[in-house]
Amino acid sequence: MAESVLGAGADALEETLGRLSKKAGVKATIVLDRATGAILKTTGQVGSILKPKSLGSTVPGQTAAPFSGEAPVTTSSPDQGAEELAAMVWNFVGTAGSLVEELDTEDELRLLRLRTKKQELVIVPDAKYVLIVVHDTPPA
Amino acid sequence: MQQRRDEILAKKAKLAELKRQRELRASHANATRQSIGTGSDILSPTPGRADSRREIESLINSLVGEPRSVSVSTGINSPVRRGSRPNSVLSAGELSAGTSEFATPASGQVAPPTPVPQVLSTIPLTTIYECPPSPVKEVFSYSKGVQTTEEWMTPSRPRAFSESDNEEQQPTTSTPNKRLSRRARDREEELRENIRKEIEEELRAAKELVTDGVLKPSAVPNFPARSLNNEELRAVTQSDDFMDFIDRSTKVIEKALDQEYDILTDYTLQVVDIEDDDEHKGNTGGKGRRKVREVAQFYDERWSKKRMISSIDFSPKFPELLLASYTKNPTAPHDPDGIVQVWNAHLHDRPEFVFHAQSDILTAKFSPFHPNLIIGGAYSGQVLLWDTRARSAPVQKTPLTGSGHTHPVYCVDIVGTQNANNIISCSTDGAVCGWSVDMLAQPQEALTLLAPAPAKTEDLSPTCMAFPQADPTFFLVGSEEGTIFPCHRYDRAGAKAGVDARVSYKGHAAPVMSVDFHPARGPVDLGDLVLSASLDWSVKLWKVRAPAATSAIGPGLGAVGGEAHVTPILDFVREDVVYDAAWSPIKPGVFSLVDGAGWLELWDITVETEEPVTRISPSPRKDGRTMLSKSLNKVAWEQSEGKRLATGGIDGALTMFEVGPDLGGKEGLKNEEWTNVKKLVNRIEAVGINGSTAV
């Protein structure tokens, strides 16, 4: 594979993810470690994806500190939101992975597109990492 | 494995402890027995004899190789590993054996006779003295006692034997039952302990589950295992693995996002969507079935910036892939001078692959015989080979010195068949080289093109080259002076390798920028039609003579004397320099051309030979330069369907268009189209040399 992301690693990473998150409709991107679920990288407004209702009782009153000026007021702090979302997606990937494993042990999960009425989660699981992109779907 | 080893070690320690205790006991017992033994000659022989008996057995076992104890033992490797342990235990046995040896010589003379008197004499002694002091010793001597009753051996020989072999032989069999049982007990206990621990842990986890919140239970036990600190984060995000993953996965996601059609569209919903009218959307040209529409524009801020497109080619294997080669970016001296980007029709914002070279790439092409390979020609004179499975650097390149090219290579091609093909490259000094795809260190064949006799100078400067579909040994080169020469790769009847001096195609007054053979796929063979584009503001259509027939001068066609100056059969005069012209791979009468004013024109000679049927200009880049940036260098068709074509030029943007059903695509192809082209060509030929005016 051609290394189109050569050059300074961090810059290229920022650039690649930056471009991805600049695409029309893209709300957030998260990169997780597949094994531990640790968050490696996030871009966009991760916090805005979790509606306050689904946040549960963990952070009830913590409204967004408007530090970036773009975080919607109704959500919790982005970090918290990212972690919650990451946890949910990570579990989802794990479950989906085990489903695939049970169907055929030699098979492997490649791509998850979780389409909802409002948005779509595109998840690319890899042996070591997981990339999640949340984007708006065109109204249909 | 490690765990197992630890277990074994722990057990060893435990056993060593046991041994020590035993030894103590044994020595104690021996001491007592010795004191007794010296008193009674008859008692002592028994242990000694028993020992030797065991030794023999162990010897037999070791020879036969199936010690009983092994099958019962706890671990597979334990008998071997534990060699040292029983040894030390046996030291107790040895001790006793040693002590008995002092006694045996005496008993040896006495013992061989019947055992009956012995029994009689021993009973009172043992019953009276031995029982009270140590019941433990009784246990110890038990196994020995059993064996003595079986039979008498001559004690002297086995004992000598045993003395030499004591260390290695005894371990395996000495009181295996007891040791084993003890071992098993240890192990069992250990297992039980482990299980208890596990259960406790599970219970604890379950308790935590209950005590924690509703959402957390699923997440908490293992998520996230721990958050990484900054250094770890940096280490991970800088790793090649990670970059590789990001590169791959973002490509996947971008493709997913670029997918225009929404598979969830529900047509039963009465969505009023007036915008769907194609006529008003995007950049289009032409009308109805001759429409041409801009599909995508490929431009990468990082790699396309300030570079010019020098060639374009669609992948023969994957119709959605196309490559463009680029010249250097004068403002980025640290970037590679030449690059090739492979674009995907489904991935708009970034190239699928980027390949590098040290020098401007002037031409590049997918190998028609191997979907992973890309060949290119560089300004430095190198011919390069990239592999999409490898990294961005070329996997092979020709040397800069010695044999090969020392001038810019503007044209490369791969000719031959699947199993026997060559790269043919041509540089501006007239050198033509044939290369093996596997070995670019040295050309397989080399040829120098020289201008034929009447020219003022022998030098010939090819600017473009084209092979007919059918013949890999014959090709045309367009030259800087405007003449198109037929050339042979090898000597053949009536012609030497190199430029065929008998025929030349004169018509262009300025450098020829492209020559293109008609892709002969149809009921009528049109493979002899050639299209050439030139800087003299024209495109010309030629009928090329078959290479074998060149010796016999055909009738008409401007044959003059011994040397034929073939003139074009059609002349398409344009309003600007024409940089490239290419036949449609599907429609026999259709070709496209691009000019210096930035127009992409589509022609159908069966419809109209004076005007293009459609023309369109790529939508300008928003941030692009406005002056002198519109010129288009190259145009290429997608080969399998013939519906899409791509063009690019000075501004570095690669634009892909899709044409209507009258200009491309396999649907509605009629045989008449071929015959129409044939008829047209025949009519023009019949009317005369200046065919273009007579149509």
Short mmCIF file of C-alpha atoms in Angstrom, two decimals, chain A residues 1-6 9-10 12-13 15-17 19-20 23 26 31 36-41 54 58 83-84 86-88 90-91 111 113 115 120 122-126 128-133 135 138 140, chain B residues 215-216 218-219 222-228 233 236-239 241-254 256-259 262 264 269 300 302-303 349-350 353-356 388-392:
data_model
loop_
_atom_site.label_atom_id
_atom_site.label_comp_id
_atom_site.label_asym_id
_atom_site.label_seq_id
_atom_site.Cartn_x
_atom_site.Cartn_y
_atom_site.Cartn_z
CA MET A 1 0.00 0.00 0.00
CA ALA A 2 1.26 3.40 -0.82
CA GLU A 3 1.97 5.49 2.17
CA SER A 4 0.05 8.55 1.41
CA VAL A 5 0.39 9.65 4.97
CA LEU A 6 4.10 9.88 5.06
CA GLY A 9 3.40 11.31 11.59
CA ALA A 10 1.38 13.57 13.82
CA ALA A 12 -0.32 13.57 8.63
CA LEU A 13 -2.61 12.07 11.21
CA GLU A 15 -4.50 16.13 8.33
CA THR A 16 -6.12 12.83 7.49
CA LEU A 17 -8.57 12.93 10.33
CA ARG A 19 -10.04 16.17 6.28
CA LEU A 20 -12.34 13.35 7.20
CA LYS A 23 -16.47 16.24 5.02
CA VAL A 26 -19.39 14.37 9.58
CA VAL A 31 -10.13 6.20 17.31
CA THR A 36 -8.47 -2.07 25.80
CA GLY A 37 -10.97 0.38 24.45
CA ALA A 38 -8.76 3.29 25.34
CA ILE A 39 -9.46 6.44 23.36
CA LEU A 40 -6.54 7.29 21.15
CA LYS A 41 -7.89 10.22 19.23
CA SER A 54 -28.98 8.66 27.26
CA THR A 58 -23.63 9.68 35.78
CA GLU A 83 -15.85 8.09 26.87
CA GLU A 84 -19.46 7.09 27.13
CA ALA A 86 -16.55 4.96 23.11
CA ALA A 87 -17.69 2.50 25.74
CA MET A 88 -20.95 1.89 23.97
CA TRP A 90 -16.64 -0.67 21.94
CA ASN A 91 -19.14 -3.03 23.47
CA LEU A 111 -17.12 -2.86 8.71
CA ARG A 113 -22.58 0.80 9.43
CA ARG A 115 -27.85 3.61 10.37
CA GLU A 120 -25.05 6.97 10.84
CA VAL A 122 -19.52 4.01 10.37
CA ILE A 123 -17.16 1.76 12.32
CA VAL A 124 -14.03 0.20 10.94
CA PRO A 125 -12.72 -2.44 13.34
CA ASP A 126 -9.17 -3.61 12.87
CA LYS A 128 -5.61 -3.38 16.88
CA TYR A 129 -7.73 -0.28 16.47
CA VAL A 130 -11.25 0.87 15.84
CA LEU A 131 -12.21 3.97 13.92
CA ILE A 132 -15.65 5.43 14.41
CA VAL A 133 -17.15 8.19 12.33
CA HIS A 135 -22.22 11.59 10.38
CA PRO A 138 -29.28 12.95 4.20
CA ALA A 140 -34.89 10.66 3.41
CA LEU B 215 -25.11 1.80 32.36
CA LYS B 216 -21.73 1.11 33.82
CA SER B 218 -21.29 -3.49 30.90
CA ALA B 219 -18.60 -0.92 30.55
CA ASN B 222 -13.14 -3.95 31.25
CA PHE B 223 -13.66 -0.54 29.78
CA PRO B 224 -11.49 1.28 29.35
CA ALA B 225 -8.88 -0.98 30.81
CA ARG B 226 -7.13 2.22 31.65
CA SER B 227 -6.76 5.50 29.91
CA LEU B 228 -3.38 6.07 28.41
CA LEU B 233 -0.77 8.01 23.49
CA VAL B 236 0.64 4.59 19.82
CA THR B 237 -0.43 7.34 17.51
CA GLN B 238 3.03 7.61 16.01
CA SER B 239 3.40 3.95 15.33
CA ASP B 241 0.69 0.30 12.60
CA PHE B 242 -1.55 3.09 13.69
CA MET B 243 -0.79 5.26 10.69
CA ASP B 244 -1.43 2.33 8.45
CA PHE B 245 -4.73 1.69 10.10
CA ILE B 246 -5.79 5.30 9.90
CA ASP B 247 -4.85 5.41 6.28
CA ARG B 248 -6.82 2.31 5.45
CA SER B 249 -9.84 2.93 7.60
CA THR B 250 -10.31 6.55 6.60
CA LYS B 251 -10.26 5.46 2.99
CA VAL B 252 -13.01 2.99 3.74
CA ILE B 253 -15.05 5.58 5.56
CA GLU B 254 -14.56 8.25 2.95
CA ALA B 256 -18.73 5.03 2.50
CA LEU B 257 -19.51 8.73 2.83
CA ASP B 258 -18.91 9.46 -0.83
CA GLN B 259 -21.48 6.91 -1.81
CA ASP B 262 -28.89 6.27 -0.30
CA LEU B 264 -32.55 3.45 2.46
CA LEU B 269 -42.77 8.41 0.51
CA ASP B 300 -5.31 16.71 -3.35
CA ARG B 302 -0.96 18.03 -0.43
CA TRP B 303 0.11 16.33 -3.63
CA ASP B 349 -10.95 13.87 -1.70
CA ARG B 350 -7.79 11.87 -1.62
CA PHE B 353 -2.25 5.58 -3.75
CA VAL B 354 0.58 8.02 -4.23
CA PHE B 355 3.81 6.95 -5.89
CA HIS B 356 7.03 8.89 -5.98
CA THR B 388 0.37 -0.97 -5.62
CA ARG B 389 1.19 -3.64 -3.04
CA ALA B 390 4.45 -1.95 -2.18
CA ARG B 391 5.13 1.44 -0.72
CA SER B 392 5.32 4.63 -2.66
#
